[in-house]
mmCIF file of C-alpha atoms in Angstrom:
data_model
loop_
_atom_site.group_PDB
_atom_site.id
_atom_site.type_symbol
_atom_site.label_atom_id
_atom_site.label_comp_id
_atom_site.label_asym_id
_atom_site.label_seq_id
_atom_site.Cartn_x
_atom_site.Cartn_y
_atom_site.Cartn_z
ATOM 1 C CA GLN A 1 69.903 20.125 19.784
ATOM 2 C CA LYS A 2 68.762 20.230 16.182
ATOM 3 C CA GLU A 3 71.466 19.855 13.556
ATOM 4 C CA VAL A 4 70.361 23.024 11.761
ATOM 5 C CA GLU A 5 68.454 25.714 13.607
ATOM 6 C CA GLN A 6 66.601 28.711 12.260
ATOM 7 C CA ASN A 7 64.226 31.206 13.803
ATOM 8 C CA SER A 8 60.830 30.184 12.493
ATOM 9 C CA GLY A 9 59.606 33.760 12.292
ATOM 10 C CA PRO A 10 57.515 35.119 10.897
ATOM 11 C CA LEU A 11 59.879 37.915 9.970
ATOM 12 C CA SER A 12 58.264 40.993 8.502
ATOM 13 C CA VAL A 13 60.155 43.784 6.770
ATOM 14 C CA PRO A 14 58.915 46.742 4.745
ATOM 15 C CA GLU A 15 59.513 46.831 1.012
ATOM 16 C CA GLY A 16 62.966 48.152 0.194
ATOM 17 C CA ALA A 17 64.474 47.172 3.559
ATOM 18 C CA ILE A 18 67.183 44.596 4.238
ATOM 19 C CA ALA A 19 65.939 41.217 5.440
ATOM 20 C CA SER A 20 68.390 39.256 7.582
ATOM 21 C CA LEU A 21 67.921 35.512 7.992
ATOM 22 C CA ASN A 22 70.056 33.481 10.357
ATOM 23 C CA CYS A 23 71.014 29.844 10.751
ATOM 24 C CA THR A 24 73.255 27.891 13.113
ATOM 25 C CA TYR A 25 74.490 24.327 12.694
ATOM 26 C CA SER A 26 75.879 21.776 15.109
ATOM 27 C CA ASP A 27 78.263 19.667 12.981
ATOM 28 C CA ARG A 28 81.566 21.505 13.120
ATOM 29 C CA GLY A 29 82.857 19.461 10.197
ATOM 30 C CA SER A 30 80.163 20.697 7.804
ATOM 31 C CA GLN A 31 81.611 21.943 4.544
ATOM 32 C CA SER A 32 78.810 23.244 2.335
ATOM 33 C CA PHE A 33 75.965 25.588 3.164
ATOM 34 C CA PHE A 34 72.866 26.383 1.157
ATOM 35 C CA TRP A 35 69.902 28.717 1.167
ATOM 36 C CA TYR A 36 66.689 27.518 -0.478
ATOM 37 C CA ARG A 37 63.537 29.550 -0.992
ATOM 38 C CA GLN A 38 60.148 27.868 -0.789
ATOM 39 C CA TYR A 39 56.959 29.630 -1.782
ATOM 40 C CA SER A 40 53.784 28.418 -0.130
ATOM 41 C CA GLY A 41 52.651 25.179 -1.732
ATOM 42 C CA LYS A 42 55.725 24.956 -3.937
ATOM 43 C CA SER A 43 58.959 23.008 -3.805
ATOM 44 C CA PRO A 44 62.282 24.453 -2.586
ATOM 45 C CA GLU A 45 64.575 26.204 -5.048
ATOM 46 C CA LEU A 46 68.233 26.993 -4.514
ATOM 47 C CA ILE A 47 69.166 30.642 -4.057
ATOM 48 C CA MET A 48 72.806 30.428 -3.037
ATOM 49 C CA PHE A 49 75.506 28.166 -1.674
ATOM 50 C CA ILE A 50 78.705 29.054 0.152
ATOM 51 C CA TYR A 51 81.758 27.056 1.168
ATOM 52 C CA SER A 52 84.274 29.545 2.543
ATOM 53 C CA ASN A 53 84.217 31.912 5.469
ATOM 54 C CA GLY A 54 83.143 35.408 4.532
ATOM 55 C CA ASP A 55 80.564 36.866 2.217
ATOM 56 C CA LYS A 56 79.263 35.755 -1.158
ATOM 57 C CA GLU A 57 77.083 38.112 -3.145
ATOM 58 C CA ASP A 58 74.640 37.368 -5.952
ATOM 59 C CA GLY A 59 72.467 40.269 -6.996
ATOM 60 C CA ARG A 60 70.344 41.348 -4.056
ATOM 61 C CA PHE A 61 71.356 38.310 -2.018
ATOM 62 C CA THR A 62 74.432 37.962 0.207
ATOM 63 C CA ALA A 63 75.317 34.784 2.063
ATOM 64 C CA GLN A 64 77.635 35.051 5.036
ATOM 65 C CA LEU A 65 79.495 32.162 6.645
ATOM 66 C CA ASN A 66 81.374 32.019 9.937
ATOM 67 C CA LYS A 67 82.593 28.486 10.557
ATOM 68 C CA ALA A 68 84.147 29.340 13.929
ATOM 69 C CA SER A 69 80.749 30.437 15.188
ATOM 70 C CA GLN A 70 78.921 27.764 13.124
ATOM 71 C CA TYR A 71 76.717 30.468 11.724
ATOM 72 C CA VAL A 72 75.298 31.169 8.275
ATOM 73 C CA SER A 73 73.160 34.104 7.276
ATOM 74 C CA LEU A 74 71.340 35.402 4.233
ATOM 75 C CA LEU A 75 70.818 39.091 3.592
ATOM 76 C CA ILE A 76 68.254 40.246 1.080
ATOM 77 C CA ARG A 77 68.712 43.857 0.046
ATOM 78 C CA ASP A 78 65.924 46.011 -1.388
ATOM 79 C CA SER A 79 63.362 43.423 -0.298
ATOM 80 C CA GLN A 80 60.367 43.001 -2.592
ATOM 81 C CA PRO A 81 56.916 41.552 -1.883
ATOM 82 C CA SER A 82 57.874 38.736 -4.268
ATOM 83 C CA ASP A 83 60.583 37.736 -1.771
ATOM 84 C CA SER A 84 57.852 36.700 0.689
ATOM 85 C CA ALA A 85 58.477 32.998 1.210
ATOM 86 C CA THR A 86 60.006 30.516 3.619
ATOM 87 C CA TYR A 87 63.796 30.443 3.521
ATOM 88 C CA LEU A 88 65.435 27.129 4.308
ATOM 89 C CA CYS A 89 69.020 26.815 5.466
ATOM 90 C CA ALA A 90 70.672 23.511 4.543
ATOM 91 C CA VAL A 91 73.999 21.977 5.434
ATOM 92 C CA LYS A 92 75.921 19.178 3.766
ATOM 93 C CA ARG A 93 77.812 17.042 6.206
ATOM 94 C CA SER A 94 81.349 16.051 5.499
ATOM 95 C CA SER A 95 81.424 12.587 7.060
ATOM 96 C CA GLY A 96 82.088 9.584 4.851
ATOM 97 C CA SER A 97 80.057 9.449 1.702
ATOM 98 C CA ALA A 98 77.213 11.510 3.061
ATOM 99 C CA ARG A 99 75.608 13.393 0.240
ATOM 100 C CA GLN A 100 72.307 14.408 1.712
ATOM 101 C CA LEU A 101 71.416 17.885 2.842
ATOM 102 C CA THR A 102 70.151 18.524 6.353
ATOM 103 C CA PHE A 103 67.580 21.299 6.350
ATOM 104 C CA GLY A 104 66.477 23.664 9.053
ATOM 105 C CA SER A 105 62.788 24.204 9.639
ATOM 106 C CA GLY A 106 62.829 27.474 7.732
ATOM 107 C CA THR A 107 62.151 31.152 8.418
ATOM 108 C CA GLN A 108 58.974 32.642 7.037
ATOM 109 C CA LEU A 109 59.606 36.074 5.536
ATOM 110 C CA THR A 110 56.903 38.587 4.697
ATOM 111 C CA VAL A 111 57.806 41.750 2.790
ATOM 112 C CA LEU A 112 55.146 44.368 3.329
ATOM 113 C CA PRO A 113 54.350 46.683 0.392
ATOM 114 C CA ASP B 1 65.279 20.325 -19.316
ATOM 115 C CA THR B 2 61.709 19.435 -18.431
ATOM 116 C CA GLY B 3 62.332 19.472 -14.695
ATOM 117 C CA VAL B 4 61.732 16.804 -12.072
ATOM 118 C CA SER B 5 58.322 15.215 -12.438
ATOM 119 C CA GLN B 6 56.441 13.503 -9.635
ATOM 120 C CA ASN B 7 53.222 11.512 -9.765
ATOM 121 C CA PRO B 8 50.657 11.564 -8.396
ATOM 122 C CA ARG B 9 50.413 15.120 -7.060
ATOM 123 C CA HIS B 10 48.010 14.054 -4.352
ATOM 124 C CA LYS B 11 47.249 10.694 -2.789
ATOM 125 C CA ILE B 12 44.585 9.959 -0.196
ATOM 126 C CA THR B 13 44.641 6.509 1.307
ATOM 127 C CA LYS B 14 43.296 4.624 4.263
ATOM 128 C CA ARG B 15 45.522 3.502 7.072
ATOM 129 C CA GLY B 16 47.027 0.109 6.358
ATOM 130 C CA GLN B 17 47.024 0.463 2.574
ATOM 131 C CA ASN B 18 50.152 0.466 0.429
ATOM 132 C CA VAL B 19 51.039 3.445 -1.743
ATOM 133 C CA THR B 20 53.628 3.991 -4.462
ATOM 134 C CA PHE B 21 54.963 7.273 -5.789
ATOM 135 C CA ARG B 22 56.968 7.869 -8.932
ATOM 136 C CA CYS B 23 59.716 10.370 -9.686
ATOM 137 C CA ASP B 24 61.207 11.152 -13.086
ATOM 138 C CA PRO B 25 64.401 13.158 -12.619
ATOM 139 C CA ILE B 26 66.036 15.517 -15.074
ATOM 140 C CA SER B 27 67.348 13.183 -17.758
ATOM 141 C CA GLU B 28 71.079 13.800 -17.424
ATOM 142 C CA HIS B 29 71.091 13.770 -13.617
ATOM 143 C CA ASN B 30 72.768 10.754 -12.026
ATOM 144 C CA ARG B 31 71.704 11.432 -8.468
ATOM 145 C CA LEU B 32 68.167 11.141 -7.187
ATOM 146 C CA TYR B 33 66.970 11.942 -3.693
ATOM 147 C CA TRP B 34 63.777 11.409 -1.734
ATOM 148 C CA TYR B 35 62.816 13.808 1.042
ATOM 149 C CA ARG B 36 59.741 14.107 3.237
ATOM 150 C CA GLN B 37 58.352 17.423 4.436
ATOM 151 C CA THR B 38 55.653 18.119 6.997
ATOM 152 C CA LEU B 39 53.968 21.436 7.613
ATOM 153 C CA GLY B 40 56.272 23.977 9.223
ATOM 154 C CA GLN B 41 59.340 21.793 8.879
ATOM 155 C CA GLY B 42 62.180 21.600 6.399
ATOM 156 C CA PRO B 43 62.600 18.620 4.092
ATOM 157 C CA GLU B 44 63.876 15.491 5.859
ATOM 158 C CA PHE B 45 66.231 13.200 3.970
ATOM 159 C CA LEU B 46 64.963 9.686 3.266
ATOM 160 C CA THR B 47 67.287 8.100 0.721
ATOM 161 C CA TYR B 48 69.422 8.747 -2.339
ATOM 162 C CA PHE B 49 70.567 6.945 -5.476
ATOM 163 C CA GLN B 50 73.513 7.381 -7.752
ATOM 164 C CA ASN B 51 72.403 5.818 -11.012
ATOM 165 C CA GLU B 52 70.653 2.581 -9.984
ATOM 166 C CA ALA B 53 72.560 2.121 -6.713
ATOM 167 C CA GLN B 54 70.888 3.134 -3.490
ATOM 168 C CA LEU B 55 73.853 4.606 -1.608
ATOM 169 C CA GLU B 56 72.302 5.978 1.520
ATOM 170 C CA LYS B 57 69.184 5.573 3.637
ATOM 171 C CA SER B 58 68.116 7.611 6.614
ATOM 172 C CA ARG B 59 68.140 5.827 9.935
ATOM 173 C CA LEU B 60 64.656 7.262 10.377
ATOM 174 C CA LEU B 61 63.371 5.277 7.405
ATOM 175 C CA SER B 62 61.331 2.371 8.690
ATOM 176 C CA ASP B 63 61.182 -1.049 7.033
ATOM 177 C CA ARG B 64 57.793 -0.096 5.613
ATOM 178 C CA PHE B 65 59.510 2.267 3.200
ATOM 179 C CA SER B 66 61.321 1.008 0.127
ATOM 180 C CA ALA B 67 62.707 2.830 -2.872
ATOM 181 C CA GLU B 68 63.984 1.622 -6.212
ATOM 182 C CA ARG B 69 65.621 3.095 -9.272
ATOM 183 C CA PRO B 70 65.831 0.012 -11.471
ATOM 184 C CA LYS B 71 67.426 1.425 -14.592
ATOM 185 C CA GLY B 72 69.012 4.511 -13.178
ATOM 186 C CA SER B 73 66.264 6.685 -14.566
ATOM 187 C CA PHE B 74 62.903 7.020 -12.772
ATOM 188 C CA SER B 75 62.467 6.019 -9.147
ATOM 189 C CA THR B 76 59.600 4.693 -7.071
ATOM 190 C CA LEU B 77 58.982 5.077 -3.358
ATOM 191 C CA GLU B 78 56.640 2.569 -1.771
ATOM 192 C CA ILE B 79 55.133 2.816 1.681
ATOM 193 C CA GLN B 80 53.572 -0.360 3.000
ATOM 194 C CA ARG B 81 50.877 -0.495 5.693
ATOM 195 C CA THR B 82 50.556 3.262 5.796
ATOM 196 C CA GLU B 83 50.077 5.027 9.127
ATOM 197 C CA GLN B 84 48.612 8.442 9.847
ATOM 198 C CA GLY B 85 52.097 9.659 10.745
ATOM 199 C CA ASP B 86 53.153 9.037 7.140
ATOM 200 C CA SER B 87 51.004 11.959 6.013
ATOM 201 C CA ALA B 88 53.427 14.451 4.475
ATOM 202 C CA MET B 89 54.699 15.919 1.239
ATOM 203 C CA TYR B 90 57.132 13.523 -0.427
ATOM 204 C CA LEU B 91 59.687 15.417 -2.473
ATOM 205 C CA CYS B 92 62.008 14.032 -5.088
ATOM 206 C CA ALA B 93 65.115 15.895 -6.199
ATOM 207 C CA SER B 94 67.884 15.221 -8.680
ATOM 208 C CA SER B 95 71.352 16.531 -9.343
ATOM 209 C CA LEU B 96 74.450 15.927 -11.375
ATOM 210 C CA VAL B 97 77.150 13.842 -9.688
ATOM 211 C CA GLN B 98 79.409 16.852 -9.355
ATOM 212 C CA GLY B 99 76.601 19.312 -8.862
ATOM 213 C CA GLU B 100 75.667 21.059 -5.659
ATOM 214 C CA LYS B 101 72.265 22.198 -6.828
ATOM 215 C CA LEU B 102 69.301 19.978 -6.105
ATOM 216 C CA PHE B 103 66.336 20.387 -8.426
ATOM 217 C CA PHE B 104 63.145 19.513 -6.603
ATOM 218 C CA GLY B 105 59.934 18.185 -8.087
ATOM 219 C CA SER B 106 56.529 19.508 -7.082
ATOM 220 C CA GLY B 107 56.067 16.664 -4.629
ATOM 221 C CA THR B 108 53.377 14.134 -3.830
ATOM 222 C CA GLN B 109 51.081 15.118 -0.971
ATOM 223 C CA LEU B 110 50.073 11.995 0.954
ATOM 224 C CA SER B 111 47.112 12.001 3.314
ATOM 225 C CA VAL B 112 46.511 8.874 5.381
ATOM 226 C CA LEU B 113 43.018 8.721 6.856
#
């Protein structure tokens, strides 16, 4: 079982729709959860992070965390063609002095004009 | 803030040769990370530094890989006796000690022929 799992997609949504991206993780002690966006040929950039169960909103983006289900999601409202990218879920483990992020393999999102 | 700088952008080498990559982090960032990314996968943690101290290395990192950050500023990643399986994008990222956000460089694309 991978530590962080995402549906690879591709996920296609029409412009203006809600895109829903999902991620599950295996380490029940994980404390911090991140969503990075990566455009083709570019490096990842942080969109949001969340620590507590529930929802966290930032503009058109909402991150949702359910630690009991070991599940993290990202909702993108009013999707735009410029949102077309690969979305990487990342988890920071809590053990010892671990500081590195463990990334999923990403979900490729295409927003159709 | 000039961002994280990585050199070279591309490196083509023959199997068995040694290669060295350089990363210049954002100047006030204490932490520096090296990740490796292959096509269709998320970044995979290699190692990280806090100032000049290398605090963590991935168990996946073979003895052919070595990283340094001699003065707590720039870092180098050396791969000795390269193999075709080393072909990947090598990403450097930096962050503040208390920061959650990793700032990634543009990466060095390594191709081993």
